Short mmCIF file of C-alpha atoms in Angstrom, two decimals:
data_model
loop_
_atom_site.label_atom_id
_atom_site.label_comp_id
_atom_site.label_asym_id
_atom_site.label_seq_id
_atom_site.Cartn_x
_atom_site.Cartn_y
_atom_site.Cartn_z
CA UNK A 1 15.95 0.31 -20.08
CA UNK A 2 19.56 1.24 -20.64
CA UNK A 3 22.21 1.00 -17.89
CA UNK A 4 23.86 4.21 -19.02
CA UNK A 5 25.38 6.43 -16.32
CA UNK A 6 26.55 9.98 -16.82
CA UNK A 7 29.15 11.42 -14.46
CA UNK A 8 28.71 15.02 -13.34
CA UNK A 9 31.85 16.24 -15.07
CA UNK A 10 30.63 14.77 -18.33
CA UNK A 11 27.28 16.49 -17.94
CA UNK A 12 28.83 19.97 -17.96
CA UNK A 13 30.87 19.25 -21.07
CA UNK A 14 27.88 17.85 -23.01
CA UNK A 15 29.39 14.35 -23.06
CA UNK A 16 27.39 11.15 -22.85
CA UNK A 17 29.05 8.25 -21.05
CA UNK A 18 27.92 4.65 -20.80
CA UNK A 19 28.85 2.20 -18.04
CA UNK A 20 30.86 -0.87 -19.04
CA UNK A 21 29.65 -4.28 -18.05
CA UNK A 22 31.11 -5.84 -14.91
CA UNK A 23 33.96 -3.49 -13.95
CA UNK A 24 31.87 -0.33 -14.02
CA UNK A 25 34.28 1.55 -16.25
CA UNK A 26 33.16 4.73 -17.97
CA UNK A 27 33.48 5.16 -21.73
CA UNK A 28 33.18 8.60 -23.26
CA UNK A 29 31.13 8.91 -26.43
CA UNK A 30 30.93 12.36 -27.98
CA UNK A 31 28.22 13.08 -30.51
CA UNK A 32 25.68 15.66 -31.64
CA UNK A 33 23.01 14.20 -29.35
CA UNK A 34 25.09 14.49 -26.15
CA UNK A 35 23.24 17.66 -25.11
CA UNK A 36 19.96 15.68 -25.07
CA UNK A 37 21.33 12.76 -23.03
CA UNK A 38 19.72 14.33 -19.96
CA UNK A 39 16.25 13.54 -21.39
CA UNK A 40 17.27 9.89 -21.96
CA UNK A 41 18.49 9.61 -18.34
CA UNK A 42 15.21 11.11 -17.12
CA UNK A 43 13.14 8.60 -19.12
CA UNK A 44 15.24 5.74 -17.72
CA UNK A 45 14.69 7.15 -14.22
CA UNK A 46 10.91 7.10 -14.66
CA UNK A 47 11.02 3.46 -15.81
CA UNK A 48 13.21 2.50 -12.81
CA UNK A 49 10.83 4.26 -10.42
CA UNK A 50 7.94 2.30 -11.92
CA UNK A 51 9.86 -0.91 -11.32
CA UNK A 52 10.28 0.15 -7.68
CA UNK A 53 6.48 0.74 -7.45
CA UNK A 54 6.90 4.36 -6.37
CA UNK A 55 3.32 5.22 -7.30
CA UNK A 56 1.88 2.96 -4.59
CA UNK A 57 4.62 3.36 -1.96
CA UNK A 58 5.39 7.08 -2.29
CA UNK A 59 2.98 9.14 -4.38
CA UNK A 60 -0.30 7.87 -2.95
CA UNK A 61 0.93 8.06 0.65
CA UNK A 62 2.15 11.66 0.27
CA UNK A 63 -0.62 12.79 -2.14
CA UNK A 64 1.88 13.71 -4.86
CA UNK A 65 1.32 13.92 -8.59
CA UNK A 66 3.35 11.53 -10.76
CA UNK A 67 6.17 13.41 -12.55
CA UNK A 68 6.27 13.52 -16.33
CA UNK A 69 8.94 11.83 -18.43
CA UNK A 70 10.97 15.08 -18.63
CA UNK A 71 10.03 16.53 -15.21
CA UNK A 72 13.58 17.08 -13.89
CA UNK A 73 15.06 17.87 -17.32
CA UNK A 74 13.14 21.12 -17.95
CA UNK A 75 12.52 24.07 -15.58
CA UNK A 76 8.86 24.44 -14.59
CA UNK A 77 8.59 25.33 -10.87
CA UNK A 78 11.95 25.31 -9.01
CA UNK A 79 10.42 25.12 -5.53
CA UNK A 80 8.10 22.25 -6.37
CA UNK A 81 10.83 20.44 -8.31
CA UNK A 82 13.31 20.74 -5.41
CA UNK A 83 10.71 19.39 -2.97
CA UNK A 84 10.01 16.44 -5.30
CA UNK A 85 13.77 15.90 -5.72
CA UNK A 86 14.66 15.51 -2.03
CA UNK A 87 11.47 13.52 -1.38
CA UNK A 88 12.38 11.01 -4.12
CA UNK A 89 16.03 10.97 -3.01
CA UNK A 90 15.13 10.18 0.62
CA UNK A 91 12.70 7.43 -0.45
CA UNK A 92 15.30 5.87 -2.79
CA UNK A 93 17.98 5.93 -0.07
CA UNK A 94 15.61 4.10 2.28
CA UNK A 95 14.82 1.65 -0.54
CA UNK A 96 18.56 1.04 -0.94
CA UNK A 97 18.79 -0.16 2.68
CA UNK A 98 20.15 3.00 4.30
CA UNK A 99 18.18 4.73 7.11
CA UNK A 100 17.45 8.29 6.04
CA UNK A 101 14.94 10.67 7.57
CA UNK A 102 12.42 12.28 5.26
CA UNK A 103 13.35 16.00 4.94
CA UNK A 104 10.70 18.56 5.67
CA UNK A 105 9.71 21.50 3.51
CA UNK A 106 11.24 24.11 5.84
CA UNK A 107 14.59 22.36 6.42
CA UNK A 108 17.88 23.94 5.41
CA UNK A 109 18.37 23.06 1.70
CA UNK A 110 22.18 23.11 2.02
CA UNK A 111 22.11 20.57 4.84
CA UNK A 112 19.62 18.40 2.95
CA UNK A 113 21.74 18.44 -0.22
CA UNK A 114 24.94 17.68 1.69
CA UNK A 115 23.28 14.69 3.40
CA UNK A 116 22.03 13.34 0.07
CA UNK A 117 25.47 13.73 -1.53
CA UNK A 118 27.17 12.03 1.41
CA UNK A 119 24.80 9.06 1.04
CA UNK A 120 25.51 9.00 -2.70
CA UNK A 121 29.27 8.92 -2.07
CA UNK A 122 28.79 6.14 0.46
CA UNK A 123 27.43 4.00 -2.39
CA UNK A 124 30.70 4.53 -4.26
CA UNK A 125 29.32 7.05 -6.76
CA UNK A 126 31.20 10.20 -7.77
CA UNK A 127 29.76 13.66 -7.11
CA UNK A 128 32.46 16.10 -8.24
CA UNK A 129 30.16 19.09 -8.70
CA UNK A 130 29.13 21.91 -6.34
CA UNK A 131 26.00 21.25 -4.25
CA UNK A 132 24.50 24.50 -5.54
CA UNK A 133 23.76 22.70 -8.84
CA UNK A 134 21.00 20.76 -7.06
CA UNK A 135 19.22 23.78 -5.51
CA UNK A 136 17.30 24.55 -8.68
CA UNK A 137 15.58 21.15 -8.56
CA UNK A 138 16.15 20.40 -12.26
CA UNK A 139 19.00 19.76 -14.65
CA UNK A 140 21.45 17.07 -15.59
CA UNK A 141 22.95 16.79 -12.08
CA UNK A 142 19.54 16.20 -10.49
CA UNK A 143 18.76 13.46 -13.05
CA UNK A 144 22.20 11.92 -12.41
CA UNK A 145 21.76 11.77 -8.62
CA UNK A 146 18.27 10.27 -8.79
CA UNK A 147 19.30 7.77 -11.48
CA UNK A 148 22.25 6.56 -9.35
CA UNK A 149 20.03 6.19 -6.27
CA UNK A 150 17.40 4.30 -8.29
CA UNK A 151 20.06 1.88 -9.55
CA UNK A 152 21.28 1.25 -6.01
CA UNK A 153 17.69 0.63 -4.87
CA UNK A 154 17.16 -1.88 -7.68
CA UNK A 155 20.39 -3.65 -6.73
CA UNK A 156 19.32 -3.84 -3.09
CA UNK A 157 15.88 -5.23 -3.96
CA UNK A 158 17.52 -7.88 -6.15
CA UNK A 159 15.79 -6.91 -9.38
CA UNK A 160 16.87 -8.93 -12.43
CA UNK A 161 15.88 -8.78 -16.08
CA UNK A 162 14.09 -11.73 -17.64
CA UNK A 163 14.42 -12.95 -21.19
CA UNK A 164 11.91 -11.35 -23.57
CA UNK A 165 9.16 -13.49 -25.07
CA UNK A 166 8.51 -12.84 -28.75
CA UNK A 167 5.05 -13.58 -30.27
CA UNK A 168 4.82 -16.16 -33.03
CA UNK A 169 4.02 -14.54 -36.36
CA UNK A 170 1.46 -16.19 -38.67
CA UNK A 171 2.26 -15.95 -42.38
CA UNK A 172 -0.58 -18.04 -43.87
CA UNK A 173 -2.84 -15.08 -44.71
CA UNK A 174 -0.05 -13.26 -46.59
CA UNK A 175 0.71 -16.28 -48.77
CA UNK A 176 -2.97 -16.69 -49.65
CA UNK A 177 -3.22 -13.02 -50.61
CA UNK A 178 -0.20 -13.34 -52.91
CA UNK A 179 -1.72 -16.41 -54.63
CA UNK A 180 -4.98 -14.53 -55.19
CA UNK A 181 -3.09 -11.65 -56.73
CA UNK A 182 -1.23 -13.98 -59.08
CA UNK A 183 -4.48 -15.68 -60.11
CA UNK A 184 -6.09 -12.31 -60.71
CA UNK A 185 -3.24 -11.20 -62.96
CA UNK A 186 -3.40 -14.45 -64.90
CA UNK A 187 -7.14 -14.05 -65.36
CA UNK A 188 -6.67 -10.49 -66.59
CA UNK A 189 -4.08 -11.63 -69.16
CA UNK A 190 -6.36 -14.42 -70.38
CA UNK A 191 -9.34 -12.08 -70.70
CA UNK A 192 -7.18 -9.58 -72.60
CA UNK A 193 -6.04 -12.26 -75.03
CA UNK A 194 -9.64 -13.48 -75.50
CA UNK A 195 -10.80 -9.94 -76.29
CA UNK A 196 -8.08 -9.57 -78.91
CA UNK A 197 -9.01 -12.87 -80.51
CA UNK A 198 -12.71 -11.85 -80.53
CA UNK A 199 -11.82 -8.58 -82.26
CA UNK A 200 -9.65 -10.33 -84.82
CA UNK A 201 -12.43 -12.81 -85.71
CA UNK A 202 -14.36 -10.02 -87.42
CA UNK A 203 -11.50 -9.56 -89.96
CA UNK A 204 -10.30 -12.00 -92.62
CA UNK A 205 -6.55 -12.08 -93.21
CA UNK A 206 -5.27 -12.54 -96.80
CA UNK A 207 -2.82 -15.23 -95.80
CA UNK A 208 -5.55 -17.27 -94.12
CA UNK A 209 -7.81 -16.80 -97.15
CA UNK A 210 -5.04 -18.00 -99.49
CA UNK A 211 -4.43 -21.07 -97.36
CA UNK A 212 -8.11 -21.95 -97.33
CA UNK A 213 -8.31 -21.49 -101.09
CA UNK A 214 -5.28 -23.72 -101.57
CA UNK A 215 -6.82 -26.48 -99.43
CA UNK A 216 -10.10 -26.25 -101.31
CA UNK A 217 -8.26 -26.54 -104.61
CA UNK A 218 -6.44 -29.62 -103.41
CA UNK A 219 -9.66 -31.20 -102.22
CA UNK A 220 -11.38 -30.42 -105.54
CA UNK A 221 -8.51 -31.89 -107.55
CA UNK A 222 -8.60 -35.02 -105.37
CA UNK A 223 -12.34 -35.43 -105.80
CA UNK A 224 -12.95 -34.35 -109.41
CA UNK A 225 -14.68 -37.57 -110.14
CA UNK A 226 -17.28 -37.00 -107.41
CA UNK A 227 -18.24 -33.51 -108.69
CA UNK A 228 -19.09 -34.60 -112.26
CA UNK A 229 -22.73 -34.52 -111.34
CA UNK A 230 -24.12 -31.71 -109.11
CA UNK A 231 -26.92 -32.40 -106.64
CA UNK A 232 -27.10 -28.84 -105.06
CA UNK A 233 -30.31 -26.81 -105.39
CA UNK A 234 -29.84 -23.39 -107.03
CA UNK A 235 -32.23 -21.61 -104.63
CA UNK A 236 -30.37 -22.92 -101.57
CA UNK A 237 -27.09 -21.94 -103.21
CA UNK A 238 -28.23 -18.33 -103.76
CA UNK A 239 -29.50 -18.06 -100.18
CA UNK A 240 -26.15 -19.30 -98.83
CA UNK A 241 -24.31 -16.78 -101.03
CA UNK A 242 -26.44 -13.92 -99.71
CA UNK A 243 -25.83 -15.04 -96.11
CA UNK A 244 -22.06 -15.36 -96.41
CA UNK A 245 -21.48 -12.33 -98.68
CA UNK A 246 -21.20 -9.72 -95.84
CA UNK A 247 -18.50 -11.81 -94.14
CA UNK A 248 -16.30 -11.99 -97.26
CA UNK A 249 -14.96 -8.43 -96.91
CA UNK A 250 -11.14 -8.22 -96.97
CA UNK A 251 -9.50 -5.58 -94.69
CA UNK A 252 -5.84 -4.66 -95.21
CA UNK A 253 -4.18 -3.36 -92.02
CA UNK A 254 -1.67 -0.51 -92.25
CA UNK A 255 1.69 -1.29 -90.66
CA UNK A 256 3.35 1.70 -88.94
CA UNK A 257 6.76 0.09 -89.42
CA UNK A 258 6.53 0.32 -93.21
CA UNK A 259 9.29 2.59 -94.71
CA UNK A 260 6.88 4.13 -97.22
CA UNK A 261 4.75 5.54 -94.42
CA UNK A 262 7.87 6.94 -92.76
CA UNK A 263 8.96 8.65 -95.98
CA UNK A 264 5.56 10.22 -96.44
CA UNK A 265 5.66 11.48 -92.84
CA UNK A 266 9.14 12.95 -93.40
CA UNK A 267 7.96 14.86 -96.49
CA UNK A 268 4.96 16.18 -94.60
CA UNK A 269 7.11 17.35 -91.70
CA UNK A 270 9.62 18.96 -94.06
CA UNK A 271 6.92 20.97 -95.85
CA UNK A 272 5.46 22.05 -92.49
CA UNK A 273 8.88 23.15 -91.23
CA UNK A 274 9.61 25.13 -94.39
CA UNK A 275 6.24 26.91 -94.27
CA UNK A 276 6.65 27.71 -90.57
CA UNK A 277 10.26 28.87 -91.11
CA UNK A 278 9.21 31.45 -93.70
CA UNK A 279 6.77 33.00 -91.22
CA UNK A 280 9.00 32.86 -88.13
CA UNK A 281 12.22 33.98 -89.88
CA UNK A 282 10.83 37.44 -90.54
CA UNK A 283 9.58 37.73 -86.97
CA UNK A 284 12.95 36.57 -85.60
CA UNK A 285 14.85 39.06 -87.78
CA UNK A 286 12.60 41.86 -86.61
CA UNK A 287 13.05 40.78 -82.97
CA UNK A 288 16.84 40.62 -83.45
CA UNK A 289 16.98 44.15 -84.83
CA UNK A 290 14.87 45.49 -81.95
CA UNK A 291 17.04 43.72 -79.37
CA UNK A 292 20.27 45.06 -80.95
CA UNK A 293 18.89 48.65 -80.94
CA UNK A 294 17.85 48.25 -77.30
CA UNK A 295 21.30 46.96 -76.34
CA UNK A 296 22.94 49.94 -78.04
CA UNK A 297 20.70 52.32 -76.13
CA UNK A 298 21.44 50.51 -72.85
CA UNK A 299 25.21 50.71 -73.54
CA UNK A 300 25.10 54.43 -74.27
CA UNK A 301 23.00 55.12 -71.17
CA UNK A 302 25.36 53.03 -69.05
CA UNK A 303 28.37 55.01 -70.26
CA UNK A 304 26.56 58.27 -69.52
CA UNK A 305 25.60 57.14 -66.02
CA UNK A 306 29.15 55.93 -65.30
CA UNK A 307 30.56 59.30 -66.37
CA UNK A 308 28.04 61.23 -64.28
CA UNK A 309 28.32 59.04 -61.14
CA UNK A 310 32.05 58.32 -61.16
CA UNK A 311 32.78 60.38 -58.01
CA UNK A 312 29.88 58.65 -56.19
CA UNK A 313 31.25 55.26 -57.19
CA UNK A 314 34.65 56.19 -55.76
CA UNK A 315 33.01 57.33 -52.52
CA UNK A 316 31.05 54.06 -52.38
CA UNK A 317 34.24 52.04 -52.82
CA UNK A 318 35.93 53.99 -50.04
CA UNK A 319 32.91 53.41 -47.79
CA UNK A 320 33.05 49.69 -48.61
CA UNK A 321 36.73 49.58 -47.64
CA UNK A 322 35.99 51.35 -44.36
CA UNK A 323 33.11 48.96 -43.70
CA UNK A 324 35.35 45.92 -44.25
CA UNK A 325 37.94 47.36 -41.86
CA UNK A 326 35.25 48.04 -39.26
CA UNK A 327 33.96 44.49 -39.62
CA UNK A 328 37.46 43.09 -39.07
CA UNK A 329 37.89 45.21 -35.95
CA UNK A 330 34.44 44.09 -34.76
CA UNK A 331 35.34 40.43 -35.25
CA UNK A 332 38.58 40.89 -33.33
CA UNK A 333 36.74 42.68 -30.51
CA UNK A 334 34.02 40.06 -30.50
CA UNK A 335 36.62 37.33 -30.14
CA UNK A 336 38.12 39.15 -27.16
CA UNK A 337 34.69 39.56 -25.58
CA UNK A 338 33.98 35.85 -26.01
CA UNK A 339 37.28 34.93 -24.36
CA UNK A 340 36.67 37.30 -21.48
CA UNK A 341 33.14 35.97 -21.06
CA UNK A 342 34.52 32.45 -20.78
CA UNK A 343 37.08 33.60 -18.21
CA UNK A 344 34.30 35.40 -16.30
CA UNK A 345 32.23 32.22 -16.20
CA UNK A 346 35.22 30.24 -14.90
CA UNK A 347 35.94 32.86 -12.22
CA UNK A 348 32.24 32.90 -11.26
CA UNK A 349 32.25 29.13 -10.90
CA UNK A 350 35.36 29.25 -8.72
CA UNK A 351 33.75 32.03 -6.66
CA UNK A 352 30.67 29.88 -6.10
CA UNK A 353 32.87 27.01 -4.93
CA UNK A 354 34.77 29.31 -2.53
CA UNK A 355 31.50 30.73 -1.20
CA UNK A 356 30.19 27.22 -0.64
CA UNK A 357 33.36 26.25 1.23
CA UNK A 358 33.15 29.43 3.31
CA UNK A 359 29.53 28.70 4.15
CA UNK A 360 30.38 25.17 5.22
CA UNK A 361 33.33 26.35 7.33
CA UNK A 362 31.26 29.17 8.83
CA UNK A 363 28.45 26.82 9.74
CA UNK A 364 30.95 24.44 11.34
CA UNK A 365 32.65 27.29 13.27
CA UNK A 366 29.44 28.84 14.60
CA UNK A 367 28.00 25.51 15.58
CA UNK A 368 28.47 24.89 19.34
CA UNK A 369 27.67 21.21 19.20
CA UNK A 370 31.35 20.08 18.96
CA UNK A 371 32.29 22.17 22.04
CA UNK A 372 29.43 20.67 24.02
CA UNK A 373 30.54 17.21 22.98
CA UNK A 374 34.12 17.97 24.10
CA UNK A 375 32.91 19.15 27.53
CA UNK A 376 30.76 16.07 27.92
CA UNK A 377 33.73 13.88 26.97
CA UNK A 378 35.96 15.62 29.55
CA UNK A 379 33.35 15.16 32.28
CA UNK A 380 32.99 11.53 31.32
CA UNK A 381 36.79 11.08 31.44
CA UNK A 382 36.97 12.62 34.91
CA UNK A 383 34.25 10.29 36.17
CA UNK A 384 35.98 7.31 34.66
CA UNK A 385 39.31 8.44 36.26
CA UNK A 386 37.68 8.64 39.71
CA UNK A 387 36.15 5.20 39.24
CA UNK A 388 39.53 3.80 38.17
CA UNK A 389 41.23 5.35 41.28
CA UNK A 390 38.62 3.74 43.51
CA UNK A 391 39.11 0.40 41.81
CA UNK A 392 42.90 0.71 42.14
CA UNK A 393 42.54 1.45 45.90
CA UNK A 394 40.28 -1.54 46.36
CA UNK A 395 42.72 -3.75 44.47
CA UNK A 396 45.67 -2.46 46.56
CA UNK A 397 43.77 -3.07 49.81
CA UNK A 398 42.84 -6.55 48.70
CA UNK A 399 46.46 -7.26 47.75
CA UNK A 400 47.72 -5.96 51.12
CA UNK A 401 45.21 -8.11 52.98
CA UNK A 402 46.24 -11.14 50.98
CA UNK A 403 49.94 -10.45 51.69
CA UNK A 404 49.29 -10.04 55.47
CA UNK A 405 47.21 -13.18 55.53
CA UNK A 406 49.90 -15.07 53.66
CA UNK A 407 52.54 -13.79 56.09
CA UNK A 408 50.48 -14.83 59.13
CA UNK A 409 49.95 -18.24 57.62
CA UNK A 410 53.68 -18.65 57.01
CA UNK A 411 54.43 -17.62 60.60
CA UNK A 412 51.89 -20.07 61.97
CA UNK A 413 53.32 -22.84 59.83
CA UNK A 414 56.81 -22.10 61.04
CA UNK A 415 55.71 -22.26 64.70
CA UNK A 416 53.87 -25.47 64.03
CA UNK A 417 56.93 -27.18 62.52
CA UNK A 418 59.27 -26.31 65.49
CA UNK A 419 57.92 -28.77 68.15
CA UNK A 420 59.65 -28.83 71.61
CA UNK A 421 61.60 -32.06 72.53
CA UNK A 422 59.85 -32.43 75.86
CA UNK A 423 56.61 -32.71 74.08
CA UNK A 424 58.10 -35.40 71.80
CA UNK A 425 59.31 -37.44 74.80
CA UNK A 426 55.91 -37.44 76.44
CA UNK A 427 54.46 -38.97 73.40
#
């Protein structure tokens, strides 16, 4: 699951941005797939919701259907999507540790959206887009808000990634299969060689026959003394000759690399080419004459048509020139229309912002809650002022009593210290 975050301003420009590690910086990456980054954010959101166990804690309790992987990326049912949006947003805010009441179906959508955006800003996330972008219940801004809230919920729950465990791959079967293939190829080669040798055994080569004859002559010359007297039976000798006679046939193989064969083939090809050339040359000459006559006819007809249609050709050229001028004017006008359309969209966006501000100010002006709070505060201040006056009076009375008591004590002490002399003498 990627930790990519897309800011709202980047969503309108078709720009994908990824969060940097640690500092939370945003890096802009433009590319051809930036327009489809919304679908990637939506898929990440579904995975984060599964990590937060939203199926058990939210969907089953409220009898809601689980959203698809591209639920908030494509428009299906705006009312249902908006209800699912603020339900998920309220649940994620509560998951992130912030108390947030679950909005009802008939609540003011503007107030609900403003409360959700204020909670999003309290997490330190940016929301520099008009709240009206969230009323439709789908789009890049809705995916952005829910993805940010899901990340904050995961942070609050203390979710951390664990290291992946890779399965151990077994390579023994592959090696055995390769060895079997090699053995099979070797067996095929051996069988092929054996077949060739079996086929060659049926033929007797001249060189082998000469070598055998030479060896027999050498053996006969070495053993002339032993053959002076023959002990072989003539009937057995004739039977052996009849048995071996079919195998004594000599076959001379033709070699395709012999130059004589090549010369014969060249002569054959030359005679075939000459015979074919005699037949085709007449046909080609006839075809050439017909083509030349046809070209002459086409040229004469073309000149005749050009002479007859010269004024139409001039009119056609003039019409072509007018058409090119009209196309240039159309392109210029189209460029102006495109520029004005862009300006109109900008003005419409600014108008929506102004309307939103006016609605917020109007709602704050017509709301009597602040005036009631001011009156309550004034009443409370008056009560507190009366209580403070009473306390001040009590404190002043207490201070006066203490001063009078202190003065009476001082007077009594002074009278006690001045003792008459007559009283001293009596003592």
